[in-house]
mmCIF file of C-alpha atoms in Angstrom:
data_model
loop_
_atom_site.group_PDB
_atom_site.id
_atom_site.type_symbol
_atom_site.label_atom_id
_atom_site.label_comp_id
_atom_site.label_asym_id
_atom_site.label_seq_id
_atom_site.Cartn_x
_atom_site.Cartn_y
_atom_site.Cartn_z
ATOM 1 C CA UNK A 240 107.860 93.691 102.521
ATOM 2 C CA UNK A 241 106.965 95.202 99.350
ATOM 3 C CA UNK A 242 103.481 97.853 99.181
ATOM 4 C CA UNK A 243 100.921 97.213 96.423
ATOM 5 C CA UNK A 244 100.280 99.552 94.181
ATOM 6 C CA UNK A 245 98.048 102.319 95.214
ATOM 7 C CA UNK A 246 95.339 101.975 92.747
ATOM 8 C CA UNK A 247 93.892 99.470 90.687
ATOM 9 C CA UNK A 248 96.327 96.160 91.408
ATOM 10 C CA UNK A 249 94.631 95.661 94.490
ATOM 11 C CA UNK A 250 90.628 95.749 93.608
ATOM 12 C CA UNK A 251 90.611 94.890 89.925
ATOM 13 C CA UNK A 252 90.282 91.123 90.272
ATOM 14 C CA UNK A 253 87.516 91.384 93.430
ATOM 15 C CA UNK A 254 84.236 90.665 92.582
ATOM 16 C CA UNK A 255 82.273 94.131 92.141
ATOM 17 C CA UNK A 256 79.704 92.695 95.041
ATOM 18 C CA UNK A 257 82.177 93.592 97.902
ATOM 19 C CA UNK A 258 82.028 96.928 96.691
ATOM 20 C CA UNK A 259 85.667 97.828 95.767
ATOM 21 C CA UNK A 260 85.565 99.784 91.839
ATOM 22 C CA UNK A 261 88.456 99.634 89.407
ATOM 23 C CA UNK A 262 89.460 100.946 85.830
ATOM 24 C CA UNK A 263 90.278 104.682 85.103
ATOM 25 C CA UNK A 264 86.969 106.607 85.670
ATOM 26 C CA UNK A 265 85.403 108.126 89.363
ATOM 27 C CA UNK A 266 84.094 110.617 91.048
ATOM 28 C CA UNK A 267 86.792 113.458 91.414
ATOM 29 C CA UNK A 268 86.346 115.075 88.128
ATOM 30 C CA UNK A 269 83.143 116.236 89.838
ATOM 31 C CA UNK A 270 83.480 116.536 93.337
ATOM 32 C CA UNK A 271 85.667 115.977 96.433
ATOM 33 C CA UNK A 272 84.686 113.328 99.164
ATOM 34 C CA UNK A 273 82.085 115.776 100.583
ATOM 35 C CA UNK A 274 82.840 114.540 104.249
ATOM 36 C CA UNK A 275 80.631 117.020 105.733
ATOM 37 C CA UNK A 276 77.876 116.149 103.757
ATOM 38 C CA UNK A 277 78.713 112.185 104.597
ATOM 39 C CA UNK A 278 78.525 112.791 108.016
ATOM 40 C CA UNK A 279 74.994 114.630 108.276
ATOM 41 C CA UNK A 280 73.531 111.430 106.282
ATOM 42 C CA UNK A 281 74.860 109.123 108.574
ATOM 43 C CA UNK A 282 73.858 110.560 111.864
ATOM 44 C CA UNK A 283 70.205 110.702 110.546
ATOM 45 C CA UNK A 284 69.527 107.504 109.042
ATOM 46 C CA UNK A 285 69.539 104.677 111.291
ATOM 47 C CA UNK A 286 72.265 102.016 110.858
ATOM 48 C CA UNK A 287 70.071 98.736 109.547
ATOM 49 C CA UNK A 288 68.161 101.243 106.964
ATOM 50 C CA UNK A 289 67.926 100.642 103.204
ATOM 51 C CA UNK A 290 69.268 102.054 100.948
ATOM 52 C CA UNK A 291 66.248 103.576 99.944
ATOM 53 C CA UNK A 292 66.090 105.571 103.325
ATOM 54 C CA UNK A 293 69.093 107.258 102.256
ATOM 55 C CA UNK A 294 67.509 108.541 98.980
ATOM 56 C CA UNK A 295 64.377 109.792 101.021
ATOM 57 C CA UNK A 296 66.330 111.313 103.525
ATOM 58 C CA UNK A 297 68.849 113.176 101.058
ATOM 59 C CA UNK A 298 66.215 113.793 98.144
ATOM 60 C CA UNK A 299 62.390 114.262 100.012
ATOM 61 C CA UNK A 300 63.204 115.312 103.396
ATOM 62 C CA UNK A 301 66.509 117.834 102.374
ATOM 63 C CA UNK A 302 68.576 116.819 105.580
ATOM 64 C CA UNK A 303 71.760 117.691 103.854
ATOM 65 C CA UNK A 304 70.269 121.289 102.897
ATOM 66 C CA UNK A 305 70.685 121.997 99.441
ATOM 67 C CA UNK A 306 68.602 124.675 97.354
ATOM 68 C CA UNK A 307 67.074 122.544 94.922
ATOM 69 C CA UNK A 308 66.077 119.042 94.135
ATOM 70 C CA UNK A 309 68.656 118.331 91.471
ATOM 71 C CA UNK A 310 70.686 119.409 93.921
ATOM 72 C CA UNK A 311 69.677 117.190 95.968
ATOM 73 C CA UNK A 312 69.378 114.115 93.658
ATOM 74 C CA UNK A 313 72.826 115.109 92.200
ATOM 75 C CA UNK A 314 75.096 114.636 95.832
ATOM 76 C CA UNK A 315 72.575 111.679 96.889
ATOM 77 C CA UNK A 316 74.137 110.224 93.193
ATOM 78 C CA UNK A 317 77.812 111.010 94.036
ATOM 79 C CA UNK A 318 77.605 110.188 97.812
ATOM 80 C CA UNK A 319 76.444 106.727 96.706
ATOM 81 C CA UNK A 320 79.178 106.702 94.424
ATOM 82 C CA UNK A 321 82.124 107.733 96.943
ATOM 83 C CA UNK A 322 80.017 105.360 99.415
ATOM 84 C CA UNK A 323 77.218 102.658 98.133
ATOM 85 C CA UNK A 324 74.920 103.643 100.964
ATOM 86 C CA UNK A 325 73.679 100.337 101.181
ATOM 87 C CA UNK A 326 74.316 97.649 104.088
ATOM 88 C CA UNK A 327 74.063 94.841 101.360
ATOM 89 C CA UNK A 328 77.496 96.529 100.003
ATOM 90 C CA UNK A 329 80.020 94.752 102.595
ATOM 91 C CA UNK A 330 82.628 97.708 102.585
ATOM 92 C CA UNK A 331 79.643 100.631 103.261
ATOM 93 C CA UNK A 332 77.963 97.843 105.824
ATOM 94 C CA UNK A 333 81.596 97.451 107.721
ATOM 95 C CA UNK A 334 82.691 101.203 107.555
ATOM 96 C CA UNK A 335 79.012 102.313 109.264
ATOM 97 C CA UNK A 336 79.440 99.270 112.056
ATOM 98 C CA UNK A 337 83.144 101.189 112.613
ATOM 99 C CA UNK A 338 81.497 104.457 112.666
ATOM 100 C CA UNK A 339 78.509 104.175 114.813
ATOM 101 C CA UNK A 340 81.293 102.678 117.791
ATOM 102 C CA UNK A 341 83.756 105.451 117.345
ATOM 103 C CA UNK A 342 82.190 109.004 114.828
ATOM 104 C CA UNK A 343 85.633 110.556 115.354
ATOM 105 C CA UNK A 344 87.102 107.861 112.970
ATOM 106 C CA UNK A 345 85.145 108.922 109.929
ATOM 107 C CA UNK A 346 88.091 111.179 108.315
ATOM 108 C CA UNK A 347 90.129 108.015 107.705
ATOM 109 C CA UNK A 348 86.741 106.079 107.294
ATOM 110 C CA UNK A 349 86.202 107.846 105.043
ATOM 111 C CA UNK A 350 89.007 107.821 102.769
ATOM 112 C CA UNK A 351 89.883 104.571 103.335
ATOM 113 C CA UNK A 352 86.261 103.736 101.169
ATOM 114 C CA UNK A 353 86.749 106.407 99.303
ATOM 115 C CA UNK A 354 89.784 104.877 97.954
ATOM 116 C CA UNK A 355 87.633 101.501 97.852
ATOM 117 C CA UNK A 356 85.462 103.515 95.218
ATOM 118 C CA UNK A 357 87.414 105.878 93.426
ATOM 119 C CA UNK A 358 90.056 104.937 91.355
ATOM 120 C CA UNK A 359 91.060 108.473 90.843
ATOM 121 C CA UNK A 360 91.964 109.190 94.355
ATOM 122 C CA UNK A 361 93.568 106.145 94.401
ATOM 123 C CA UNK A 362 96.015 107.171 91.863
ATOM 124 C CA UNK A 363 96.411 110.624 93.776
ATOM 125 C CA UNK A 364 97.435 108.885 96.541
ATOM 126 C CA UNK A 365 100.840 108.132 95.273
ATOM 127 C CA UNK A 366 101.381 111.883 95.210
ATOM 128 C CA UNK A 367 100.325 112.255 98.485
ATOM 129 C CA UNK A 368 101.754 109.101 100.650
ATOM 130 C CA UNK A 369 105.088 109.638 98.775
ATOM 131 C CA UNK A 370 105.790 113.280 100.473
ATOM 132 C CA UNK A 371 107.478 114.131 103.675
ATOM 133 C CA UNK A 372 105.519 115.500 107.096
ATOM 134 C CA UNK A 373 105.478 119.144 105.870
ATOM 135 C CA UNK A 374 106.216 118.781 102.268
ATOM 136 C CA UNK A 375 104.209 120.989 99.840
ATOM 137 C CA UNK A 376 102.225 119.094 97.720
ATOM 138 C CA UNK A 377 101.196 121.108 94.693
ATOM 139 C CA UNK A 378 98.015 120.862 92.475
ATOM 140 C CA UNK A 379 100.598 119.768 89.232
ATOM 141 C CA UNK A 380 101.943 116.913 91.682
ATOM 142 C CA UNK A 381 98.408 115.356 92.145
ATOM 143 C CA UNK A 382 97.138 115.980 88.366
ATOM 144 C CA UNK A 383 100.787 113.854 87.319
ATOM 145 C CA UNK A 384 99.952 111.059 89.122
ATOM 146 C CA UNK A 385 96.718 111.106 87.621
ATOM 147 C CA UNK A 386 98.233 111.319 84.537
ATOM 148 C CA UNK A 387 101.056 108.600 85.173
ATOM 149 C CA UNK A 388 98.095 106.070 85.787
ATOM 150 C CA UNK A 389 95.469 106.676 83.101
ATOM 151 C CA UNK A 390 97.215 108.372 80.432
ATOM 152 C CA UNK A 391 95.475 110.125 77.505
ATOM 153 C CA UNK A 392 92.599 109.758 79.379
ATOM 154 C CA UNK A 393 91.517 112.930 80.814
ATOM 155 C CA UNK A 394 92.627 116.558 79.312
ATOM 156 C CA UNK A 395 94.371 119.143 81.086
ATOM 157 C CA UNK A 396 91.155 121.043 82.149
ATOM 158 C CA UNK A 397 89.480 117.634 83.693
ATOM 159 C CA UNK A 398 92.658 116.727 84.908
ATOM 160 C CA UNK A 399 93.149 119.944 87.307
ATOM 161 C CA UNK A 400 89.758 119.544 88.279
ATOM 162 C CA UNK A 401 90.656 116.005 89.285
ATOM 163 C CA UNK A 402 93.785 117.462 91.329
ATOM 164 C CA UNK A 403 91.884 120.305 92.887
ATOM 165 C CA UNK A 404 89.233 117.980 94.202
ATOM 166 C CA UNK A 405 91.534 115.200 95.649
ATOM 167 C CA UNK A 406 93.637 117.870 96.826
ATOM 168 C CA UNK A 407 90.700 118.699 98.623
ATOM 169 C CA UNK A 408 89.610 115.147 99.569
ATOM 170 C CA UNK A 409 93.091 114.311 101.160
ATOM 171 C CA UNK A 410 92.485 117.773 103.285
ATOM 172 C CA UNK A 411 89.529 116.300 104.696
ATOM 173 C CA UNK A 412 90.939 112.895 105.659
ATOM 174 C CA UNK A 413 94.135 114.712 107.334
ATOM 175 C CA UNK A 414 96.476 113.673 104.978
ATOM 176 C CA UNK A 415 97.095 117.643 103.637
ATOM 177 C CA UNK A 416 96.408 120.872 105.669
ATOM 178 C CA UNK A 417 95.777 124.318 103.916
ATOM 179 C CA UNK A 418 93.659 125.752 101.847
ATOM 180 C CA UNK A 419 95.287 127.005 98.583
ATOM 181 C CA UNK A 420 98.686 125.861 99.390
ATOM 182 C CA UNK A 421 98.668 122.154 100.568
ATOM 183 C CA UNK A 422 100.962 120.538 102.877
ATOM 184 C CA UNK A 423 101.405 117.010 103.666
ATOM 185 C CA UNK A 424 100.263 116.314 107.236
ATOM 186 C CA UNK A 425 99.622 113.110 109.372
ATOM 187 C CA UNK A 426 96.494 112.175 109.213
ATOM 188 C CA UNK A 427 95.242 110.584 112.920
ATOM 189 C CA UNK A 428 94.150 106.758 113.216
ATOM 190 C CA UNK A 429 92.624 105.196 115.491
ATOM 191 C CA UNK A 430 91.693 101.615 116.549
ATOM 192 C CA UNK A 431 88.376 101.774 113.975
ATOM 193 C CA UNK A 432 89.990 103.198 111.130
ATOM 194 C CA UNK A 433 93.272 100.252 111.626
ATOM 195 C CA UNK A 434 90.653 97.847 111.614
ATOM 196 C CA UNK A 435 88.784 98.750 108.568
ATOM 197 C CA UNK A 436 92.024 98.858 106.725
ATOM 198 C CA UNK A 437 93.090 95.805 107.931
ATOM 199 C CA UNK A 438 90.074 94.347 106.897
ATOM 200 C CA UNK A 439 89.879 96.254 102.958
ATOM 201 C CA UNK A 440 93.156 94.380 102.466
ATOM 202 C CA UNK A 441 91.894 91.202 103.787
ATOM 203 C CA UNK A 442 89.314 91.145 101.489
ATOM 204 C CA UNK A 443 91.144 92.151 98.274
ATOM 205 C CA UNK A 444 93.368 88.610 99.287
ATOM 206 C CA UNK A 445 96.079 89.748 101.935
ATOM 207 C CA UNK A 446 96.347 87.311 105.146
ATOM 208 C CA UNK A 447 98.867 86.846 107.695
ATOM 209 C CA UNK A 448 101.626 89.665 108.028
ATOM 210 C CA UNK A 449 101.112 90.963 104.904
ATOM 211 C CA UNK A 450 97.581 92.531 106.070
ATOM 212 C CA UNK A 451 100.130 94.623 108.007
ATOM 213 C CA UNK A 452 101.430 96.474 104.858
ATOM 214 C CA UNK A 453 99.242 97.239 102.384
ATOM 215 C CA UNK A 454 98.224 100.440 100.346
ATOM 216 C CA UNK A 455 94.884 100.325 103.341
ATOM 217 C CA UNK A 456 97.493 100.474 105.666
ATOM 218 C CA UNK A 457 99.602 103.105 104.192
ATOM 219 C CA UNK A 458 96.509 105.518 104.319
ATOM 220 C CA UNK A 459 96.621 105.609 107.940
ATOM 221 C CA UNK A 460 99.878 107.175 108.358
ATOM 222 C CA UNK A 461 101.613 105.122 111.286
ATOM 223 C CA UNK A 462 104.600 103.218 112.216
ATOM 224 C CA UNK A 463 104.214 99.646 112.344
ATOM 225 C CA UNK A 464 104.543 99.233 116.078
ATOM 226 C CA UNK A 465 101.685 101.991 116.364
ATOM 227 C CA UNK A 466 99.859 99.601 113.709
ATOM 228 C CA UNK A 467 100.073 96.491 115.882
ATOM 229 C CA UNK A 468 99.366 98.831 118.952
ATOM 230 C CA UNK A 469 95.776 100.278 116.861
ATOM 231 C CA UNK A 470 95.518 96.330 116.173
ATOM 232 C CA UNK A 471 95.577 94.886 119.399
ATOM 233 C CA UNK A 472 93.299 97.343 120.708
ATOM 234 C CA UNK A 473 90.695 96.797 117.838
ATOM 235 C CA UNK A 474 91.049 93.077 119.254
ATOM 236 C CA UNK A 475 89.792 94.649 122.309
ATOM 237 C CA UNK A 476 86.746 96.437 120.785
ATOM 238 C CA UNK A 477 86.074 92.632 119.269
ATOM 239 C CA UNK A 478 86.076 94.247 115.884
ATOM 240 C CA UNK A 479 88.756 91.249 114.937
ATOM 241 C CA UNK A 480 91.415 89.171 116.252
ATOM 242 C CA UNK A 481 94.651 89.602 116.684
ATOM 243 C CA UNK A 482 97.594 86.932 117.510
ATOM 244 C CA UNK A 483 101.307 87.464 116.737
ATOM 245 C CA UNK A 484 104.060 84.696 117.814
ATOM 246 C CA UNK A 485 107.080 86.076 116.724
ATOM 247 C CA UNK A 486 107.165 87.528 112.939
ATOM 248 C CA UNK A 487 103.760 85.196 112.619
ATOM 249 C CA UNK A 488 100.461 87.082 112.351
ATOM 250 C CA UNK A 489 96.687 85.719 112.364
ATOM 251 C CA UNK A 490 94.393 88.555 112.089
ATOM 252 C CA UNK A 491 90.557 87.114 111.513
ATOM 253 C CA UNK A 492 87.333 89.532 111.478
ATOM 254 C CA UNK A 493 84.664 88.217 113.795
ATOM 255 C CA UNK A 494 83.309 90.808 114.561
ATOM 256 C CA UNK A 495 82.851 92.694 111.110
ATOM 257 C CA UNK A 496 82.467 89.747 109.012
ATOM 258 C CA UNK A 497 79.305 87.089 109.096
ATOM 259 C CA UNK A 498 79.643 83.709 109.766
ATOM 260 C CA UNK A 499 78.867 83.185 105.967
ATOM 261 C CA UNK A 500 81.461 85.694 105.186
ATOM 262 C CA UNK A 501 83.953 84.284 107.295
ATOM 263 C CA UNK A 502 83.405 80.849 105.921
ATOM 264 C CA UNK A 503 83.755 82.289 102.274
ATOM 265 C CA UNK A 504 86.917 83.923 102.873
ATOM 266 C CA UNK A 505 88.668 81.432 105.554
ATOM 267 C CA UNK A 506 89.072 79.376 102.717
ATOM 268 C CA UNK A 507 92.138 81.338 102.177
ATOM 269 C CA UNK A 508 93.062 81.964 105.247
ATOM 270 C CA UNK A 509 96.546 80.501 106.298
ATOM 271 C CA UNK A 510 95.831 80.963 109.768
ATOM 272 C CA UNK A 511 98.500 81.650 112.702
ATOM 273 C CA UNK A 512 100.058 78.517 111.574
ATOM 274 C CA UNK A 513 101.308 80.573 108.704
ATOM 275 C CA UNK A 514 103.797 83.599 107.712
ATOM 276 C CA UNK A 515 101.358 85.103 104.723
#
């Protein structure tokens, strides 16, 4: 089975509603995925909450604990950009519903939307998903595969700020360890973080088997018997549903998805009676 392309083949044609962003611009030539900063927002606005709630809670009431109100309305801008922080954005509304069973998962969570968002760290990722347990990964690799996917586009100063902060993003997520010097690691899934990639390539158009290997799936680092493992037990959870018969796969999202939803996207759905 052939992987998509890491970066913009698998979002462009989605309509921008679900969330996903494309084209050649995003958030790391400011900033990493500020993880930290993700979490404290999370844990003290309720799930259910508007967006608006975030703003109030980031901007008027400081709960992320920076010096001064730009400050303030500065990471509330970029943490909306990593993240939507609203519930009416599917991928934000389905990454919280993950998170609020099983906080642990947010590292992967996190990057998985992230990668939704950003197209910059998507075209890091190459870099990164390309190297060996225990490979170096330097700062030059990261800004080339920047590079390689928007060329002319940045200049060499924005461009190793772009490397430095994905460097730093895929240190968060457990894809590199170290501080200065990064090495590729394995980052740890679990049952929430399998299911929300499952479902990010379900809803940029994969069904069946394929939803098994994807550039979502890629990001979590496993084998694919520990995929199917992380699968069946996200069956159990009743995040989705998971039947295999053979090398035929029906995976269907239940429990993340609204009936609407489902009915929208069923319509493509081959079902278990079908090998894609």
């Amino acid at each position: 089975m052939t992987t998509p392309a890491p970066h913009n083949d698998d979002v462009a044609a989605f309509p921008p509603g679900l969330g996903f962003r494309s084209g050649d611009r995003g958030t790391h030539t400011s900033r990493s995925i500020s993880l930290r900063d993700l979490e404290s927002l999370l844990a003290a606005v309720p799930a259910g909450a508007p967006r608006e709630a975030y703003r109030e809670a980031v901007v008027d009431h400081n709960v992320l604990s920076k010096r001064t109100v730009s400050n303030r309305r500065l990471i509330f801008q970029r943490l909306s950009e990593f993240y939507a922080l609203d519930e009416a954005v599917l991928v934000f509304r389905t990454m919280r519903r993950l998170w609020e069973a099983d906080a642990s998962s947010l590292p992967l969570l996190a990057c998985l939307l992230a990668n939704a968002r950003d197209p910059l760290l998507r075209l890091t990722s190459s870099a990164v998903l390309k190297a060996a347990n225990g490979d170096r990964v330097p700062k030059s690799a990261l800004a080339d595969a920047v590079l390689a996917g928007a060329p002319g586009r940045f200049n060499a100063g924005i461009l190793d700020k772009v490397a430095r902060n994905a460097g730093a993003s895929w240190t968060y997520s457990g894809h590199l360890t170290g501080h200065v010097t990064k090495t590729r690691s394995r980052a740890a899934a679990s049952p929430a973080s399998a299911a929300y990639a499952l479902l990010l390539g379900y809803l940029t158009g994969r069904r069946g088997a394929y939803l098994l290997d994807t550039f979502w799936t890629k990001l979590l680092d496993t084998s694919s018997s520990e995929l199917a493992d992380l699968a069946f037990a996200a069956s159990r959870f009743g995040w989705l549903t998971y039947r295999r018969v053979g090398d035929v796969v029906s995976i269907r999202f239940d429990g993340l998805l609204t009936p609407e939803e489902l009915e929208e996207f069923d319509g493509t759905d081959p079902g278990l009676g079908s090998e894609i």
